Short mmCIF file of C-alpha atoms in Angstrom, two decimals:
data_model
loop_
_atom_site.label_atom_id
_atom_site.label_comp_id
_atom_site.label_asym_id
_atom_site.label_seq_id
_atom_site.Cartn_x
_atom_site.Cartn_y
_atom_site.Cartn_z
CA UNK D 167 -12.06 -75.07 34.36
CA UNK D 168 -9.37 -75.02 31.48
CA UNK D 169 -12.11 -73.05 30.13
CA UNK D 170 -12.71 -70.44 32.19
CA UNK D 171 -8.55 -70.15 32.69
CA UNK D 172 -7.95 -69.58 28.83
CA UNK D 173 -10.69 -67.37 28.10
CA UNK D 174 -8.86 -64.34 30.00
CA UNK D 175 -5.82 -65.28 28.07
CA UNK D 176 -8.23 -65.04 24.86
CA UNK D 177 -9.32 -61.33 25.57
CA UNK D 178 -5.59 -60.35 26.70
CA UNK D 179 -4.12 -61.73 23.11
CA UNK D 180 -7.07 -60.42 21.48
CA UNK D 181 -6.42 -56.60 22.45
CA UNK D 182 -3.00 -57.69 21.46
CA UNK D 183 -3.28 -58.82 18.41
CA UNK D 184 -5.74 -56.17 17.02
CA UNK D 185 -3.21 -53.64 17.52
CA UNK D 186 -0.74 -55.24 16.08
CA UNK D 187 -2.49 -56.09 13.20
CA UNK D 188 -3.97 -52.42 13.09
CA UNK D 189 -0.45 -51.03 13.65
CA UNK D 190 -0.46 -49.39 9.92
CA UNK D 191 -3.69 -47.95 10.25
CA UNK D 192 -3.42 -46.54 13.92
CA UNK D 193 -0.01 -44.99 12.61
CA UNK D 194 -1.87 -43.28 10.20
CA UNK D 195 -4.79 -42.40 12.65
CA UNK D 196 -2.87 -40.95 16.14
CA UNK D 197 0.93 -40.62 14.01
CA UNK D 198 -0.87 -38.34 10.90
CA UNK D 199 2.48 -35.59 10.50
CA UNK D 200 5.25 -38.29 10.65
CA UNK D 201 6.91 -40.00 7.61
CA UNK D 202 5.34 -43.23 7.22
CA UNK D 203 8.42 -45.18 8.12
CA UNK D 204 8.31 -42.69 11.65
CA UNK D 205 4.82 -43.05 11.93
CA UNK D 206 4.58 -47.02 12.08
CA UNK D 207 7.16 -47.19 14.51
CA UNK D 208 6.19 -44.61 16.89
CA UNK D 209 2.81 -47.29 16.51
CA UNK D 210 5.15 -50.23 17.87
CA UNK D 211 6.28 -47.88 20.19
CA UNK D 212 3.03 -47.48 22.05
CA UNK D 213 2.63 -51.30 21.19
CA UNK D 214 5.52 -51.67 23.09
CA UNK D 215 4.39 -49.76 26.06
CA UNK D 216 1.93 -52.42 27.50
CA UNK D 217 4.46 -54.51 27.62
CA UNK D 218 6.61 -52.33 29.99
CA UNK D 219 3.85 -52.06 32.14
CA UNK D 220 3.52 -55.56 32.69
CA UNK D 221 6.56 -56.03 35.59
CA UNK D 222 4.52 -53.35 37.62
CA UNK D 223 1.44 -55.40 37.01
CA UNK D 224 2.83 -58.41 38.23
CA UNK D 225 4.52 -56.93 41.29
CA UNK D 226 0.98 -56.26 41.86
CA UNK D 227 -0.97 -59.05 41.09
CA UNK D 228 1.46 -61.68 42.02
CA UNK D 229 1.59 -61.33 45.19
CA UNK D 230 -1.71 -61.14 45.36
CA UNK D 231 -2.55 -64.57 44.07
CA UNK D 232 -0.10 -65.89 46.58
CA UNK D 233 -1.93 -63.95 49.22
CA UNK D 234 -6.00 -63.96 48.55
CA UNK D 235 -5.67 -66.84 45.45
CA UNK D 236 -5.72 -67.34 42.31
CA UNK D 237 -9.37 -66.85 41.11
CA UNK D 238 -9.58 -63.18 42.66
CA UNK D 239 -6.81 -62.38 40.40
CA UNK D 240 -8.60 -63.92 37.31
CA UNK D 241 -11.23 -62.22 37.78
CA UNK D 242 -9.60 -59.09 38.29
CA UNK D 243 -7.01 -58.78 35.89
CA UNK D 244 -9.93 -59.59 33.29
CA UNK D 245 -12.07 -57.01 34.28
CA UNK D 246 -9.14 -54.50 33.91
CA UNK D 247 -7.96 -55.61 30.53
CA UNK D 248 -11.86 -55.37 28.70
CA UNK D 249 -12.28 -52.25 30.23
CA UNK D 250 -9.11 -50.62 29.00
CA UNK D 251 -9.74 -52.58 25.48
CA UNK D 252 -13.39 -50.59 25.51
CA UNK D 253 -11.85 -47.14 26.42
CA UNK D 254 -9.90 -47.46 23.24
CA UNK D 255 -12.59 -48.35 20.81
CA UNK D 256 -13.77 -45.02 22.12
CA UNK D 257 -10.82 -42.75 21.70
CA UNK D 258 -10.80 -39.53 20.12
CA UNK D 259 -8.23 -39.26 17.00
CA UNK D 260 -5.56 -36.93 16.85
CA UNK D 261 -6.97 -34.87 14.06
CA UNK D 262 -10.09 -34.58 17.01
CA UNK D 263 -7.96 -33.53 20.25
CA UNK D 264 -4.57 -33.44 18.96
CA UNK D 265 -1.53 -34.59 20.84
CA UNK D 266 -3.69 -35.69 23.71
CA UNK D 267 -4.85 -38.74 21.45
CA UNK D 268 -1.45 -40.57 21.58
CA UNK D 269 -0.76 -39.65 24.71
CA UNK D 270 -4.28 -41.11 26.23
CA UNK D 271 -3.45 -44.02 24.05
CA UNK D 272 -0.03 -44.68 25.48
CA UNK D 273 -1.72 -44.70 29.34
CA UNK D 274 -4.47 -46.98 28.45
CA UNK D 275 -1.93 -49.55 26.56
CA UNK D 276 -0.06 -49.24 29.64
CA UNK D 277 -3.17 -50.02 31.90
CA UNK D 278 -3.41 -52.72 29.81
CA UNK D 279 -0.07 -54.08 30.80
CA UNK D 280 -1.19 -53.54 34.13
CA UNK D 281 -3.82 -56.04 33.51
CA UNK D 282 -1.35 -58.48 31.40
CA UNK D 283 0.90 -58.48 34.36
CA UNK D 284 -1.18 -61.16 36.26
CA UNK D 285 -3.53 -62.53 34.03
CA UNK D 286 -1.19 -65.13 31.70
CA UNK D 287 0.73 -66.78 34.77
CA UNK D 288 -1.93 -66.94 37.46
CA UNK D 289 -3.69 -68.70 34.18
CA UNK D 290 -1.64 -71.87 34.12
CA UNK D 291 -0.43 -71.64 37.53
CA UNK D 292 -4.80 -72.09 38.19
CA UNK D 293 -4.60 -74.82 35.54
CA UNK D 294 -1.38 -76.46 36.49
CA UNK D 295 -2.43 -76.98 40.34
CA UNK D 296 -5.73 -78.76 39.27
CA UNK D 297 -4.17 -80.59 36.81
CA UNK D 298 -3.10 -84.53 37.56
CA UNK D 299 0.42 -85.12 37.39
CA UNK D 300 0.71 -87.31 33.82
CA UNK D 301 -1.34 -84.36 31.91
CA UNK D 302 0.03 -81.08 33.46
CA UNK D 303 1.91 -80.33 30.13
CA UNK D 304 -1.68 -80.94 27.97
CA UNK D 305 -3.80 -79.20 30.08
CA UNK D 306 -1.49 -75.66 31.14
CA UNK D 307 -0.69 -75.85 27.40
CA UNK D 308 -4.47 -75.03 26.34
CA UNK D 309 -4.32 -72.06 28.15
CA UNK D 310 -1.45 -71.13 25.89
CA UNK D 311 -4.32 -72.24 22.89
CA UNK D 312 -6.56 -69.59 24.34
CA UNK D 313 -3.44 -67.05 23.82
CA UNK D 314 -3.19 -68.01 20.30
CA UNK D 315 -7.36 -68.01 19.94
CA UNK D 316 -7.29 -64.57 21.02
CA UNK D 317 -4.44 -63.40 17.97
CA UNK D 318 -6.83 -66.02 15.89
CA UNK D 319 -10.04 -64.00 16.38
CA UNK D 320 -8.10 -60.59 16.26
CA UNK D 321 -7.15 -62.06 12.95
CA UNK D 322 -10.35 -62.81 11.75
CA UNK D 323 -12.09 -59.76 12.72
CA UNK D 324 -9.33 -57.73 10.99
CA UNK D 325 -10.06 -59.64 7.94
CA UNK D 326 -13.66 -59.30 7.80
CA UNK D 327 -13.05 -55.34 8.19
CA UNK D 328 -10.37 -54.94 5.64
CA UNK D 329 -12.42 -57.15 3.26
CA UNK D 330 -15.84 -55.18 4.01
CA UNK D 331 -15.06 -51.38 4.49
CA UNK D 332 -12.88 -49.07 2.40
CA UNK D 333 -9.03 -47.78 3.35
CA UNK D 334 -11.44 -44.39 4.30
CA UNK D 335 -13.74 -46.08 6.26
CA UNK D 336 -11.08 -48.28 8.42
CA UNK D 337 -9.43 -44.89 9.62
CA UNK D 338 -12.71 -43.06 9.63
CA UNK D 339 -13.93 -45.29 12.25
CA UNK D 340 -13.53 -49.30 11.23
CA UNK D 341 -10.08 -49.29 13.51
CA UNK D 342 -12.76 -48.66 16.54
CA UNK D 343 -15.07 -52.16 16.01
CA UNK D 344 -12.54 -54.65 16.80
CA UNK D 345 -11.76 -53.15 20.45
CA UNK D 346 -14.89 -52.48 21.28
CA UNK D 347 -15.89 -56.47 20.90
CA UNK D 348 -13.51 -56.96 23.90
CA UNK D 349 -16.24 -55.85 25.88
CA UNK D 350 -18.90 -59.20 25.13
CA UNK D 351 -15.67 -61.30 25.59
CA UNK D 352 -14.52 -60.23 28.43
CA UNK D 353 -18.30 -60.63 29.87
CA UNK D 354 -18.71 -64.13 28.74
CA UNK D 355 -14.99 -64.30 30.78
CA UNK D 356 -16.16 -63.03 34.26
CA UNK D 357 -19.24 -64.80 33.73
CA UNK D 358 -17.43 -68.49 33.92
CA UNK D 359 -14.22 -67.25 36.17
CA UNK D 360 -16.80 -66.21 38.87
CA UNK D 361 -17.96 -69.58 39.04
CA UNK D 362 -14.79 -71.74 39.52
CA UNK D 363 -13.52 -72.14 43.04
CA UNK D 364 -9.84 -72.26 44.39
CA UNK D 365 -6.76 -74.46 43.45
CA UNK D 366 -6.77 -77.15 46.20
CA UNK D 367 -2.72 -76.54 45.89
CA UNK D 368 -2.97 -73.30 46.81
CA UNK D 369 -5.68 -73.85 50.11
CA UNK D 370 -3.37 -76.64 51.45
CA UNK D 371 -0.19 -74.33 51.25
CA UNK D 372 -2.00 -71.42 52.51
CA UNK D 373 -2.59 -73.38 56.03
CA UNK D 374 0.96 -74.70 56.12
CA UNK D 375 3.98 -73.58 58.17
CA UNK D 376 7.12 -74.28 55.76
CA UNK D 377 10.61 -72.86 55.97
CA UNK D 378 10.92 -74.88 52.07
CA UNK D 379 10.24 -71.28 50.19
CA UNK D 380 13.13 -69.68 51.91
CA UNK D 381 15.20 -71.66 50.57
CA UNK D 382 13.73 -72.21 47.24
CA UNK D 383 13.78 -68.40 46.79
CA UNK D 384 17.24 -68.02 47.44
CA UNK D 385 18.44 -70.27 44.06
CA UNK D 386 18.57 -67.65 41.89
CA UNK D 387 19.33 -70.37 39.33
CA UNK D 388 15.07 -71.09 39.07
CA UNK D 389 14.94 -67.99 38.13
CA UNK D 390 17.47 -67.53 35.49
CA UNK D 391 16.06 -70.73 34.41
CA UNK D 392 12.78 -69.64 33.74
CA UNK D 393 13.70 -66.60 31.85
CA UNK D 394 15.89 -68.34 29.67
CA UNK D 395 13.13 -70.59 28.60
CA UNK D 396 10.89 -67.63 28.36
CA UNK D 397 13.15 -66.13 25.75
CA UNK D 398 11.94 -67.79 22.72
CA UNK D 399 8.69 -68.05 24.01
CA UNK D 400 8.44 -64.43 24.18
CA UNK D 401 10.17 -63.44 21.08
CA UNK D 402 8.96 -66.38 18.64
CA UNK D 403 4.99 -65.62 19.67
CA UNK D 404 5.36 -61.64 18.98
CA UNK D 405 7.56 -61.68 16.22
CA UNK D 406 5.93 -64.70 14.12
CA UNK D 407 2.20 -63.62 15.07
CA UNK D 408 2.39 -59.94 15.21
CA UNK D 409 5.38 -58.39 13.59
CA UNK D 410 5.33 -61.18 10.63
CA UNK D 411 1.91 -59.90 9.26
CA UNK D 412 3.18 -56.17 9.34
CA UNK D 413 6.48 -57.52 7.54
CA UNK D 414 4.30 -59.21 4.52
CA UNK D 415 2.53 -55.73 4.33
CA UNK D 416 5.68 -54.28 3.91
CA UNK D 417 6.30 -56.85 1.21
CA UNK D 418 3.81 -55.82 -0.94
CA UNK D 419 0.91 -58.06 0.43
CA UNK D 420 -2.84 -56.44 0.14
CA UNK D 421 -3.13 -56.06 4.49
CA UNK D 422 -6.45 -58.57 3.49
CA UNK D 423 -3.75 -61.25 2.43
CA UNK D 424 -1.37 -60.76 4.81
CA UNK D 425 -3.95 -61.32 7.62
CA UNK D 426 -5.11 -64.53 5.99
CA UNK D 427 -1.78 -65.69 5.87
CA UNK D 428 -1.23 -64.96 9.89
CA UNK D 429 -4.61 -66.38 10.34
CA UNK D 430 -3.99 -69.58 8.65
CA UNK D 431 -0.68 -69.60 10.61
CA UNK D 432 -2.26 -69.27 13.85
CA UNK D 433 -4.88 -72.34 13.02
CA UNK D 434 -2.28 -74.56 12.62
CA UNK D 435 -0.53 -73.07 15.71
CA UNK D 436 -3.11 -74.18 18.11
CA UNK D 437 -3.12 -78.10 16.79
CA UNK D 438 1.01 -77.33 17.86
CA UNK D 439 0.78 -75.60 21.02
CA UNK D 440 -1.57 -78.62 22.30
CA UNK D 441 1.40 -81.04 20.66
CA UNK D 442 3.77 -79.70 22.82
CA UNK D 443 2.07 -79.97 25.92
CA UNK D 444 1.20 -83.69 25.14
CA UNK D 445 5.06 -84.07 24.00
CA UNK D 446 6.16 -82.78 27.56
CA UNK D 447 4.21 -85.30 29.35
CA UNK D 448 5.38 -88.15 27.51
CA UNK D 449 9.43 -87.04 27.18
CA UNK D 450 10.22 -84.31 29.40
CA UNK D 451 9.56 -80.74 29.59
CA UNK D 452 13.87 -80.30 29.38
CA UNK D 453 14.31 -82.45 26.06
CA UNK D 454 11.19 -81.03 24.16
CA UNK D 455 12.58 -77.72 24.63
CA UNK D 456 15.94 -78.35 23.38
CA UNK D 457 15.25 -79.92 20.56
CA UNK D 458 12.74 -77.34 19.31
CA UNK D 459 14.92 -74.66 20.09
CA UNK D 460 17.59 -76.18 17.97
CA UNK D 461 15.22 -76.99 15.39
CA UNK D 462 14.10 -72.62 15.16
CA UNK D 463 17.91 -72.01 14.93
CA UNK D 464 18.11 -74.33 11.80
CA UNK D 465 15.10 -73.32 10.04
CA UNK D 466 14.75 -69.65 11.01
CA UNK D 467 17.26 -67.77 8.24
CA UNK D 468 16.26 -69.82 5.35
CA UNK D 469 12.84 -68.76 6.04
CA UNK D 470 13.27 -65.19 6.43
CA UNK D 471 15.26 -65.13 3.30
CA UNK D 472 12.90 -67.43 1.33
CA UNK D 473 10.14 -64.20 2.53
CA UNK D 474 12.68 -61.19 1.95
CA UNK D 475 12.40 -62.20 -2.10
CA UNK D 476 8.75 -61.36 -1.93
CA UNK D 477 7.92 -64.71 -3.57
CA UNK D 478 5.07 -66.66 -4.62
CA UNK D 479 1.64 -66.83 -2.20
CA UNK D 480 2.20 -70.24 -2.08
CA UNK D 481 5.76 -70.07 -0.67
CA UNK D 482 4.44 -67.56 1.60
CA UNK D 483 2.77 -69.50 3.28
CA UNK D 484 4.40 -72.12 3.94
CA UNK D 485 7.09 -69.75 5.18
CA UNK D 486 5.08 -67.98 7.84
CA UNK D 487 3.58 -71.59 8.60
CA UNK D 488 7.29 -73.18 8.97
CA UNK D 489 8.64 -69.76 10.72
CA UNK D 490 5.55 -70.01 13.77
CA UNK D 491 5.61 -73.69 14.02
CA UNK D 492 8.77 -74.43 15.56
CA UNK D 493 7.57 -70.91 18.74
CA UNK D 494 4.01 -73.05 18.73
CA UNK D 495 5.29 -75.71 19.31
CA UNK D 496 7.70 -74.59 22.12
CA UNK D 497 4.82 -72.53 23.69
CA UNK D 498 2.75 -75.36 24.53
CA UNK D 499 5.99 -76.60 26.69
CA UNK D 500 7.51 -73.58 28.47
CA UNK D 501 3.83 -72.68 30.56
CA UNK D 502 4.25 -75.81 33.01
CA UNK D 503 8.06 -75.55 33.23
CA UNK D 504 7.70 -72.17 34.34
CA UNK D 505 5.22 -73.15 36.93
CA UNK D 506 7.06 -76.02 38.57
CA UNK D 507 10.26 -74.63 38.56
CA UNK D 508 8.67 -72.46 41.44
CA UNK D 509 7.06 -73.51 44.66
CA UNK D 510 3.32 -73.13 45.42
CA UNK D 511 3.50 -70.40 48.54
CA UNK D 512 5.62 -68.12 46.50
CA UNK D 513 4.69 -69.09 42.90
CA UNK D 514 2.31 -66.39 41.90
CA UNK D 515 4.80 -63.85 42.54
CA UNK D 516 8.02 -65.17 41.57
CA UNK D 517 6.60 -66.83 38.04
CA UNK D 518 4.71 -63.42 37.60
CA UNK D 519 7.86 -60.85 37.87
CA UNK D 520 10.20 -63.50 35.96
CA UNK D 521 7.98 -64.05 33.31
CA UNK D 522 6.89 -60.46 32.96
CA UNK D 523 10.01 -59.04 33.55
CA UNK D 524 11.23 -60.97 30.47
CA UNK D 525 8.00 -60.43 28.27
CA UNK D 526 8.43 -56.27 29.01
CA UNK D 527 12.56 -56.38 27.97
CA UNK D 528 11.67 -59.14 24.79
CA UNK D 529 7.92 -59.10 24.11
CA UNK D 530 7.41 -55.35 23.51
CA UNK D 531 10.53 -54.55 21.99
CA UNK D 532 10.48 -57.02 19.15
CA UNK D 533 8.42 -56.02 16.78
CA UNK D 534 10.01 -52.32 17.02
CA UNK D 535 13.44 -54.06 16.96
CA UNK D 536 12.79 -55.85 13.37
CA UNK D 537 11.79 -52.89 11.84
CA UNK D 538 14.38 -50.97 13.46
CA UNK D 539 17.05 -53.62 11.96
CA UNK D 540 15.10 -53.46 8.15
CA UNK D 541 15.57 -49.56 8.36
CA UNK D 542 18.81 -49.37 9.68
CA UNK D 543 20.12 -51.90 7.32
CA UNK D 544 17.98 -52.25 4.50
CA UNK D 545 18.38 -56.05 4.46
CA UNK D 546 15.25 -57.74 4.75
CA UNK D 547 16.56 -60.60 5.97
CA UNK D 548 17.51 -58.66 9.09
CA UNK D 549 14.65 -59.99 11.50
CA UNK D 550 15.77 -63.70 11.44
CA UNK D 551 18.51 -62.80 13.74
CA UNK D 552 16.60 -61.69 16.68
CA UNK D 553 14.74 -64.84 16.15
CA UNK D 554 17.83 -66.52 15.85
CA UNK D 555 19.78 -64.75 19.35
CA UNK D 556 16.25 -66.02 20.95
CA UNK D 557 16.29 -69.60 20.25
CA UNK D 558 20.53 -69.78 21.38
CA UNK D 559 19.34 -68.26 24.56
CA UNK D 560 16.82 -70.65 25.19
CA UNK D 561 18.58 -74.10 23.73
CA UNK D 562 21.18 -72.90 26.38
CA UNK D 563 18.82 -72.51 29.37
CA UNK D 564 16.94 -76.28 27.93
CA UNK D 565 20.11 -77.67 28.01
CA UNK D 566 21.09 -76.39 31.23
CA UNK D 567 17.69 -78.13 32.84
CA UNK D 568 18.66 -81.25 30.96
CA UNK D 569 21.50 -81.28 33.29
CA UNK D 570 20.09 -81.45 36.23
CA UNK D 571 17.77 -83.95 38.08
CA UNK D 572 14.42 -83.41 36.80
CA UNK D 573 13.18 -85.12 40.49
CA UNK D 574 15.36 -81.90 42.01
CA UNK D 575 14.44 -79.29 39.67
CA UNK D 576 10.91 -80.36 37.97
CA UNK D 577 8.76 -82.19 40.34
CA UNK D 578 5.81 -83.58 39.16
CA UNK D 579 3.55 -84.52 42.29
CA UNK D 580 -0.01 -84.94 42.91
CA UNK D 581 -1.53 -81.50 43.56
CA UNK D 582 -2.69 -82.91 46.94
CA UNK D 583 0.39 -84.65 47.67
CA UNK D 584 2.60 -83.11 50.39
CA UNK D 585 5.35 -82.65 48.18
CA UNK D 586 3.13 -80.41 45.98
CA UNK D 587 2.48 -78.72 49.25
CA UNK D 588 6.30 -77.37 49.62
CA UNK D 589 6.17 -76.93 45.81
CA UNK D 590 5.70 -78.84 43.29
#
């Protein structure tokens, strides 16, 4: 079941993450006339423009999960986003059709939004209302593990490209091969999501009368909540695993090395996003978060400057390893506080427009924000404080769940119980 969840999450990161770690070459490839300082950021640009598809996505998809379920939504949202991922792989350059190359490029990144919109929360919102009470945190956070598989194989692939063709042949045609393997993933996907049958959380509240969700959906503060914790979510995953392997590049790193470096980050990433989730169970989602928010606002600006001096492979990586640990970490935690901060009869809609509404203003916007700070300053030590604003926001949203009653706020019921009915 946690499976079949993930996987989708694993093909959404995946299309993800090969663009981002393509982002040089398909600046070069659909941005040919611009400067190359122009041309890469007119690439995070359209990188950027999934993301601001994503709140239309979710006012889609949402309330669709709410209404018909969460599986239909699995399975559709999947089938949208390895599509899209194909019709890429199979896009005409610019020095083929001209200006109608970016501009097919931009729609299809924002179909993929589309698709992003309602795939990642219906995801642990499927795994968290199957899930028994004492392991919610372990089990939603592995569908966060299939986010970080998905940049993990993205890396990989890259790798193996960059290490087997020539610069030539990767903007000849290698950029195409790592989209058009979204295709067998996606199938393997929609093979095991058509299988799985409906949260029993979600079939009980369906039959219910309750006036709870009125109510519920009136304290704005459950919302602001949950987008405060999303901030560092949001911001630490892009900028460590996406933007980070751009900045080594920039560095002077061979793209081959700085891959390896983001890959090796992202394998110890997954051993910390499953740490979190465990840590939540045992302490409480409120306290895990605090503490490694606070622990990203220590750590972050020695790191960045440690990188900016373009030191040793060595340090390297234990920089980018240190810099992703503390967002890993914190990712395996936010996914089930986001879920039962919200009620069952409205969650798939109000978890999918918060959360997306934050990862369109943050997610996108990051990795075009750190460059935009390194060429408006010239300090390459400039990126740390995004990182830095991101962690403040969320120790201050941790802090202010911390406050109140976890009973009130964070219920933790059986997914049969009554309680979990109303919204748990």
């Amino acid at each position: 079941m946690t499976l079949a969840a993930a996987i989708g999450n694993t093909v959404e990161t995946y299309d993800y993450a090969v663009y981002g770690f393509l982002a040089t070459v398909l600046a070069k490839v659909f941005f040919p006339a611009a400067s190359p300082a122009t041309a890469l950021l007119s690439s995070f640009a359209v990188f950027g423009s999934a993301f601001l598809a994503r709140p239309a996505g979710s006012v889609v998809f949402g309330p669709l999960a709410d209404r018909l379920g969460r599986r239909p939504v699995l399975v559709a949202s999947l089938l949208l986003m390895a599509g899209v991922s194909t019709l890429i792989g199979v896009l005409p350059s610019t020095a083929t059709i001209g200006i109608a190359a970016p501009v097919l490029l931009v729609l299809l990144r924002f179909a993929q939004g589309l698709a992003a919109g309602g795939e990642y929360t219906t995801a642990i919102i499927y795994v968290a209302e199957f899930a028994p009470p004492h392991r919610r945190g372990a089990l939603s956070s592995r569908v966060q593990v299939g986010s970080l598989a998905g940049l993990l194989i993205g890396a990989v692939v890259v790798l193996f490209l960059n290490a087997a063709l020539t610069r030539e042949e990767m903007l000849a045609w290698g950029w195409r091969v790592p989209f058009l393997l979204a295709l067998p993933i996606g199938t393997i996907g929609l093979y095991l999501r058509s299988r799985f049958g409906e949260t029993p959380a979600f079939l009980a509240a369906r039959d219910e009368t309750s006036t709870e969700d009125a109510k519920v959906t009136d304290q704005w503060a459950r919302v602001f909540l949950l987008v405060g914790v999303s901030v560092l979510h949001v911001i630490g995953f892009y900028m460590t695993y996406t933007y980070v392997q751009s900045y080594l590049i920039q560095l002077r790193l061979s793209p081959f090395t700085a891959t390896s470096v983001i890959a090796f980050a992202l394998l110890i990433g997954l051993f910390l996003v499953v740490a979190g989730g465990r840590a939540s169970d045992r302490k409480g989602r409120p306290l895990v978060l605090l503490a490694t928010s606070l622990t990203v606002l220590v750590v972050t600006y020695p790191l960045f400057a440690a990188l900016s001096t373009a030191p040793p492979l060595w340090l390297v990586i234990l920089c980018t390893v240190l810099l992703s640990a503390g967002p890993a970490f914190y990712s395996g935690v936010a996914p089930i506080t986001y879920v039962q901060l919200i009620p069952v009869r409205v969650r798939g809609s109000v978890v999918a427009v918060s959360y997306n509404i934050a990862v369109a203003a943050l997610g996108g916007s990051a990795v075009f924000i750190c460059q935009a700070l390194i060429e408006l300053t010239g300090d390459k030590r400039s990126p740390a404080y995004l990182l830095l604003a991101a962690a403040a926001a969320s120790a201050i949203a941790a802090f202010a769940l911390t406050r109140r009653s976890a009973q009130r706020l964070l219920p933790s019921p059986s997914p049969m119980s009554s309680t979990a009915k109303a919204g748990s």
